[in-house]
Coordinates of C-alpha atoms and ligand atoms in Angstrom, one line a residue:
X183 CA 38.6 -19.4 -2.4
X184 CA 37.5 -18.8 0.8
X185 CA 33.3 -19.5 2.0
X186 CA 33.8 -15.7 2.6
X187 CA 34.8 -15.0 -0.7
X188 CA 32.6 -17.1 -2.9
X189 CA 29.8 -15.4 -0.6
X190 CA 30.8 -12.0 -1.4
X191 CA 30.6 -12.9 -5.0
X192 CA 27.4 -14.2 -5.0
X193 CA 27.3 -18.1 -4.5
X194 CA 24.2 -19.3 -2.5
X195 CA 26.0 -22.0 -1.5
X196 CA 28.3 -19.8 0.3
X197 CA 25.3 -18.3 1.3
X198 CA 23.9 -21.3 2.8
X199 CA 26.4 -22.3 4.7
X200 CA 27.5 -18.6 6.3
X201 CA 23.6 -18.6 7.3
X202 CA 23.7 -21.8 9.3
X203 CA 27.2 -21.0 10.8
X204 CA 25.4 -18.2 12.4
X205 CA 22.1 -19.0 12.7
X206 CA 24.0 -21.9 15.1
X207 CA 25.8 -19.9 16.8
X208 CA 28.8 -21.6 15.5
X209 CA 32.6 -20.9 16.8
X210 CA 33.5 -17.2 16.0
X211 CA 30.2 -16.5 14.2
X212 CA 30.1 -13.2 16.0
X213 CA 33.9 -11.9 14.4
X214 CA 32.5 -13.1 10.7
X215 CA 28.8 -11.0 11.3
X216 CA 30.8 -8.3 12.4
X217 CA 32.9 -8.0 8.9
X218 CA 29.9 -8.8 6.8
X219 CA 28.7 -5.2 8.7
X220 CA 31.0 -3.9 6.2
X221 CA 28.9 -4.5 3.4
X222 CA 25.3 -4.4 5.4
X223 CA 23.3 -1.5 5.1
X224 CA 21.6 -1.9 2.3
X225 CA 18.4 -3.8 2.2
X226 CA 15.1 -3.4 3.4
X227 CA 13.7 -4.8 6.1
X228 CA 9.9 -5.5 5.5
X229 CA 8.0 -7.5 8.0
X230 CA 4.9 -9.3 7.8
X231 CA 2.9 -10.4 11.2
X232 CA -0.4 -12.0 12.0
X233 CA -2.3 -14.9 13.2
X234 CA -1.2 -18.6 11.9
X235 CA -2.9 -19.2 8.5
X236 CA -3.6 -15.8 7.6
X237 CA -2.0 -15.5 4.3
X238 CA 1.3 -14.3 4.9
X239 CA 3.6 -17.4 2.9
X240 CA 1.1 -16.3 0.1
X241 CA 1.5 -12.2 0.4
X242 CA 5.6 -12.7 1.0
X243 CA 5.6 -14.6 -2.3
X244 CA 3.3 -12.1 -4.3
X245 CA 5.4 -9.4 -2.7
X246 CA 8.6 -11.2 -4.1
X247 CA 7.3 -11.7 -8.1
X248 CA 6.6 -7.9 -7.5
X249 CA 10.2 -7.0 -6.3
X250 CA 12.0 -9.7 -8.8
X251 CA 9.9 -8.2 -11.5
X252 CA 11.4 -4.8 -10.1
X253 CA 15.1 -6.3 -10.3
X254 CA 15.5 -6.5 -6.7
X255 CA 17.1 -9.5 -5.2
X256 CA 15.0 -10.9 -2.8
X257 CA 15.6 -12.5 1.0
X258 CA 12.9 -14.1 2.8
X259 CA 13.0 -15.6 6.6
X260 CA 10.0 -16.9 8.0
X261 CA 9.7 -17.2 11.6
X262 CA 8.2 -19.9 13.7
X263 CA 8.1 -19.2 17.8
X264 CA 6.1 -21.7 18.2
X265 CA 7.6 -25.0 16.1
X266 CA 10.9 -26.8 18.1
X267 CA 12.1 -28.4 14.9
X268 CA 15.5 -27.2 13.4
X269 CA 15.0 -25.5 10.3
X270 CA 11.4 -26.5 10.8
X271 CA 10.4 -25.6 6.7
X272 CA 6.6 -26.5 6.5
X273 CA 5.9 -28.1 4.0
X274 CA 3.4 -25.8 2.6
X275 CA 6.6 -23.1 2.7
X276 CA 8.5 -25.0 1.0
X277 CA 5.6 -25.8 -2.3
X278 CA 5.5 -21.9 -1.9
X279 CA 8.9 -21.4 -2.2
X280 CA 9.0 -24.1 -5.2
X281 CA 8.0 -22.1 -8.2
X282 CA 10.6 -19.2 -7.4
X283 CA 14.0 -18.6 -9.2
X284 CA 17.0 -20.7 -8.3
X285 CA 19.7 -18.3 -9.8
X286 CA 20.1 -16.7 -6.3
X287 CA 17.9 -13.8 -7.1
X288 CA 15.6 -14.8 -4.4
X289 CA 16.3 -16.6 -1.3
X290 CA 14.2 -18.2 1.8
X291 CA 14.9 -19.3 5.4
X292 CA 12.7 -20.5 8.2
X293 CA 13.4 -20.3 11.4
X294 CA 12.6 -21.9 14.1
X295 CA 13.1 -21.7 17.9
X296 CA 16.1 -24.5 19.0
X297 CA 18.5 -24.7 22.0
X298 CA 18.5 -21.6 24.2
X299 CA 15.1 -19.8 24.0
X300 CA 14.7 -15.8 23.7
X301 CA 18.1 -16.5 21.3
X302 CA 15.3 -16.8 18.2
X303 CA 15.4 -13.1 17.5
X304 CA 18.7 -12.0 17.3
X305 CA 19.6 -14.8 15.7
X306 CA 16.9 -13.8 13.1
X307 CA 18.5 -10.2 13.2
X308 CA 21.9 -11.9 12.5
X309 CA 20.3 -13.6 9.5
X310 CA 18.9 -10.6 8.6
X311 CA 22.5 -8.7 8.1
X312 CA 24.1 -11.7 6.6
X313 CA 21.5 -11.2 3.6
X314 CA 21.9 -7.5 3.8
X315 CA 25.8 -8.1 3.1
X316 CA 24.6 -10.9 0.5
X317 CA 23.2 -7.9 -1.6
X318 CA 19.5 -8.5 -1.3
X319 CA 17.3 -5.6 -1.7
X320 CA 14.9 -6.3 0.2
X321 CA 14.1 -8.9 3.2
X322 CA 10.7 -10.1 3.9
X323 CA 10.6 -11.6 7.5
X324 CA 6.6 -13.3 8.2
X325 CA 6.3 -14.2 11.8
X326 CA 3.2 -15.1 13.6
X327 CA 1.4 -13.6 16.2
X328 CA 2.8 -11.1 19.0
X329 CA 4.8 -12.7 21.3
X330 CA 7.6 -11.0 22.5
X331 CA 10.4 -12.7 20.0
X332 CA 8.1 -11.8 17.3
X333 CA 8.0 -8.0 18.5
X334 CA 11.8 -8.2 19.4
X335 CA 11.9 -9.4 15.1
X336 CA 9.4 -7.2 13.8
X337 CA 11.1 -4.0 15.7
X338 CA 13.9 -4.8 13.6
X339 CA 11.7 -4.1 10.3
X340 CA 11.5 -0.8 8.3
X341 CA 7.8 -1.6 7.5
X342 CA 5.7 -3.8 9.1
X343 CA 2.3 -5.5 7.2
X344 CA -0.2 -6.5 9.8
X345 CA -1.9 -9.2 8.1
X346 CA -5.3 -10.2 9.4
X347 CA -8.5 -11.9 7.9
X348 CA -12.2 -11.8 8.5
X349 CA -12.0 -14.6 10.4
X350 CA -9.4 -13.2 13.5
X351 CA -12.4 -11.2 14.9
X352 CA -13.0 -7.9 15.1
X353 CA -10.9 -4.2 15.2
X354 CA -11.4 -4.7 18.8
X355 CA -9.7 -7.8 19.0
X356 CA -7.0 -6.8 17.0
X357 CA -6.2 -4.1 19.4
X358 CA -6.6 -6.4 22.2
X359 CA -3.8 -8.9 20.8
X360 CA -1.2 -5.4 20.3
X361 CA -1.5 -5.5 16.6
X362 CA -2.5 -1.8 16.2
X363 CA 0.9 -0.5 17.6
X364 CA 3.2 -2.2 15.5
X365 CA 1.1 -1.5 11.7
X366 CA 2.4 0.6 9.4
X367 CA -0.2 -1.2 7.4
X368 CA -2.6 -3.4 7.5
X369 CA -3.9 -5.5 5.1
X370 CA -6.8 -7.6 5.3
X371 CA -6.3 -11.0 3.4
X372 CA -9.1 -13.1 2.0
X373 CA -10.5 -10.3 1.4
X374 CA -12.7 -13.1 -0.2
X375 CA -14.6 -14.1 2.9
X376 CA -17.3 -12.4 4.0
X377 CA -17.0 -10.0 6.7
X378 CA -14.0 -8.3 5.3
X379 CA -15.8 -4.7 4.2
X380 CA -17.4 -5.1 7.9
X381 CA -13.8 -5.5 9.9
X382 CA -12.1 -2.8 7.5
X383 CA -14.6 -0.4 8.8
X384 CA -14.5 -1.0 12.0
X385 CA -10.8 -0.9 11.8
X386 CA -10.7 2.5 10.3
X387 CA -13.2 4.0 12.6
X388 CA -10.7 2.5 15.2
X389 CA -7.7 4.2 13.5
X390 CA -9.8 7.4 13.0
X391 CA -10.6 8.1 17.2
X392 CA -7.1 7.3 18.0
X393 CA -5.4 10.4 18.2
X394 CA -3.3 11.0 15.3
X395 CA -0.1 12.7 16.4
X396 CA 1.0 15.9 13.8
X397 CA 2.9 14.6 10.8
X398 CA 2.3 11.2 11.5
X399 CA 2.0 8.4 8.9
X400 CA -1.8 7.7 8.4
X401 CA -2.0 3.9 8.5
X402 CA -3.5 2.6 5.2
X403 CA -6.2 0.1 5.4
X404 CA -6.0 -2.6 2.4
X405 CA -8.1 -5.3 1.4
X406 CA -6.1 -7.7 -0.5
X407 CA -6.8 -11.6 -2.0
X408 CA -3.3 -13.3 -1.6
X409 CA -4.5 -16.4 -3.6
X410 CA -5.4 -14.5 -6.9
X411 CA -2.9 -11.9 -6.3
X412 CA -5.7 -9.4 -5.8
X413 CA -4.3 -6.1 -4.5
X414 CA -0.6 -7.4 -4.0
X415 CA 0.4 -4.4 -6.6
X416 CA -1.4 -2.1 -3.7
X417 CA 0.0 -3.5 -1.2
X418 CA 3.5 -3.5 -3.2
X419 CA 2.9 0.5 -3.7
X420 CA 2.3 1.0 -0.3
X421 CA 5.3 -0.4 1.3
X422 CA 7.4 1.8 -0.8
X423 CA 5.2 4.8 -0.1
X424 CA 6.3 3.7 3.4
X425 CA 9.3 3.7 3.2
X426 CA 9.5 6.4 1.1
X427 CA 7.8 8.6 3.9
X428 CA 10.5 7.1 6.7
X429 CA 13.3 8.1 4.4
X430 CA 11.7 11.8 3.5
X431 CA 10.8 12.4 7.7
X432 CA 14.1 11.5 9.0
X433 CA 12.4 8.1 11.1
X434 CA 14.1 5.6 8.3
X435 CA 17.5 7.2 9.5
X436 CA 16.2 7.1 13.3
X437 CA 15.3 4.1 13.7
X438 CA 17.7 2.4 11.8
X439 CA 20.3 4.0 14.4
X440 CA 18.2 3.2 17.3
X441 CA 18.4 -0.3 16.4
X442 CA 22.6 -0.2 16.6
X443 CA 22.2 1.0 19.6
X444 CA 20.3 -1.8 20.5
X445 CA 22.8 -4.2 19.5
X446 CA 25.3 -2.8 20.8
X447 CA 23.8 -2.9 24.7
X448 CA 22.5 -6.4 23.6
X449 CA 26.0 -7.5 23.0
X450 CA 27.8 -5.6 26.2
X451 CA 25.0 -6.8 28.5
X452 CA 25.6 -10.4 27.1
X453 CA 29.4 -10.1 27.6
X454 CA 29.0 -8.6 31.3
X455 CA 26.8 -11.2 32.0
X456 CA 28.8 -14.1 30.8
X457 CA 31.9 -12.8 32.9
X458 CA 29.7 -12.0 36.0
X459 CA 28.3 -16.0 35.1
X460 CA 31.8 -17.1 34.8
X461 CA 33.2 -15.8 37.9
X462 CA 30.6 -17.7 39.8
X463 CA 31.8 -21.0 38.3
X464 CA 32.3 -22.3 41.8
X465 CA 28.9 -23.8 42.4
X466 CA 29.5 -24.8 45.7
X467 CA 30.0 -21.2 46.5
X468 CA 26.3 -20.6 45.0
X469 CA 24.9 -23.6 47.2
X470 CA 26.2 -21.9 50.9
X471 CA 25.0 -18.9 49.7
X472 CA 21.2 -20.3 49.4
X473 CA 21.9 -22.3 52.5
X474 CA 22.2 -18.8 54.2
X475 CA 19.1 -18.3 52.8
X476 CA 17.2 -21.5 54.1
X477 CA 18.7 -21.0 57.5
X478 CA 17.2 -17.6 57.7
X479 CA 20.5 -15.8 57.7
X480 CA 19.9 -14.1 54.2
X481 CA 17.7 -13.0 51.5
X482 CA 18.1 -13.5 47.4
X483 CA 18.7 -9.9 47.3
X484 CA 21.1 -9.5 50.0
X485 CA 23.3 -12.3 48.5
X486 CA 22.9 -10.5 45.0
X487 CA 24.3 -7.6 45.9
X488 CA 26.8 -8.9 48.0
X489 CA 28.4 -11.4 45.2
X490 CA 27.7 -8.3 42.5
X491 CA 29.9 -5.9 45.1
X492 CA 32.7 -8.5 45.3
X493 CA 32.5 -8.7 41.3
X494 CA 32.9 -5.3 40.5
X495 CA 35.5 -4.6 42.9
Ligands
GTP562 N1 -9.6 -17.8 0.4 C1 -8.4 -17.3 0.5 N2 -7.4 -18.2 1.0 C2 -6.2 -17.7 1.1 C3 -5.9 -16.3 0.8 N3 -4.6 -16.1 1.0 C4 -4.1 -17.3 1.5 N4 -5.0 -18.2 1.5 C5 -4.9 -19.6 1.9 O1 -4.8 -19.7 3.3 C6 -3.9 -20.7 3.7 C7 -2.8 -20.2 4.6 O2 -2.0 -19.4 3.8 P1 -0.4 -19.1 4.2 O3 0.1 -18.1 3.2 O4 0.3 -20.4 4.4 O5 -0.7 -18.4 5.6 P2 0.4 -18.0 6.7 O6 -0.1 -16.9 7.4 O7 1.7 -18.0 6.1 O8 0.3 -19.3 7.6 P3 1.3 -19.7 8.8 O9 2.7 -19.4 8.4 O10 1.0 -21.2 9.0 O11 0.9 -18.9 10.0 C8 -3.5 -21.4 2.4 O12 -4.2 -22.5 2.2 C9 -3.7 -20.3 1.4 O13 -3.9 -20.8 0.1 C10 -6.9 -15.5 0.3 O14 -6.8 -14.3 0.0 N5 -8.2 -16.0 0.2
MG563 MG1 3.5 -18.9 6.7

């Protein structure tokens, strides 16, 4: 049997391997993703963002007992920006990951950024549809803060969990660091801590005077206490009410179709610009044209345009 076929039957080694080969970019990764489209579709994409620390590990694994319990196969990814290290798995990820099954039911990644920067969230993406075509229900992806690669990851998402604690600040803050445009919900972890009654109020006043656009989804505020599982059943409930919502409104459908579209320009405007690339392979060619430059001749756009002109002719 084929790594293809013990995959498509359910063998997590399989599943292992087809993850690296793609999360590396490996030889011909792009014609195996694009069968494994075939049997994509399925899952749900649920992301989970917030400052480092905040709880998420502990919410994706509460959220996971909750889905297993359900019967739903479970995929996790978590995403590190910031750590260099190849499959950088804290250590704290892994002791969380520990007490989970091992019969392929549930399943977890990290990720972390390596060789060519800006690559980190497709590749994540490309993760993402290898587990879809895996069969897993559902696909937690926890990445922290709001950088751009973790927007580019959490646009990908279905529902997206804002996770913040009493100790990130204030509602203000929170809408400084561009957390209030992505939440479909947020949930305020450690709940425990004081000052947690104080920032959900002042987050929902925040909500409240934003101007709530006509059949919109009102963003639910949630307290929960990741530790002791406290409100993980809520926060469970609401994600499906989510979804359910997208799903009923048409947006589950939209956006799900906007996001194909995405790839597909991703994918053109990386081939286009690998060819344009390519046919400057004469470097020397490159080096008179920013000598015209230095001696005044020239400008960076002038020389642009020229060399795109004599490509596309
Ligand atoms: N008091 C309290 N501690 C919590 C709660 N939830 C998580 N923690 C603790 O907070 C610490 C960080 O939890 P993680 O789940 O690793 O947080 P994270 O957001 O995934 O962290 P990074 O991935 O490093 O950004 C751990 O020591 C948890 O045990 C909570 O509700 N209350
Ligand atoms: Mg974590």
């Amino acid at each position: 049997m084929t790594v293809l076929e013990r995959f498509l039957k359910g063998d997590v080694r399989a599943l292992s391997r087809i993850v690296s080969y793609v999360e590396n970019r490996e030889n011909g990764y792009q014609d195996l993703l694009g069968r494994l489209y075939e049997y994509a579709g399925h899952s749900l994409r649920i992301g989970l963002t917030g400052p480092p620390g905040a709880g998420k590990s502990t919410l994706v694994n509460g959220l996971t007992r909750m889905f297993l319990a359900d019967g739903k196969k479970v995929g996790m990814i978590a995403v590190d920006p910031t750590s260099p290290f190849t499959g950088g798995a804290l250590l704290g990820d892994r002791v969380r990951v520990q007490d989970l099954p091992m019969d392929g039911s549930a399943y977890f990644r990290s990720m972390a950024t390596r060789g060519a920067s800006g690559g980190l969230a497709s590749a994540t993406n490309n993760v993402a549809v290898v587990y879809d075509a895996f069969g897993f229900d559902v696909t937690l992806i926890e990445t922290v803060g709001v950088g751009q690669v973790e927007l580019d990851v959490i646009d990908s998402c279905d529902t997206v969990v804002v996770v913040i604690v009493p100790e990130s600040g204030d509602a203000v803050q929170t809408f400084k660091a561009g957390l209030m445009e992505i939440a479909d919900i947020f949930c305020i972890n450690k709940a425990d801590r004081p000052g947690a009654d104080r920032l959900a109020a002042d987050l929902k006043q925040m909500l409240d005077t934003r101007r709530t656009i006509e059949g919109a989804w009102p963003i639910p505020i949630l307290s929960t206490q990741a530790t002791n599982r406290g409100n993980i059943d809520k926060l469970y409930q609401q994600v499906a009410e989510h979804v359910a919502f997208c799903r009923k409104s048409g947006r589950f459908e939209k956006h799900r179709h906007t996001q194909l579209r995405k790839k597909i320009l991703a994918i053109l405007k990386n081939r286009f610009q690998q060819e344009f690339i390519d046919s400057l392979a004469d470097e020397s060619e490159l080096d008179a044209a920013v000598q015209t430059i230095v001696d005044g001749e020239s400008n960076p756009y002038a020389v642009g345009d020229l060399l795109y002109r004599r490509f596309s002719r």
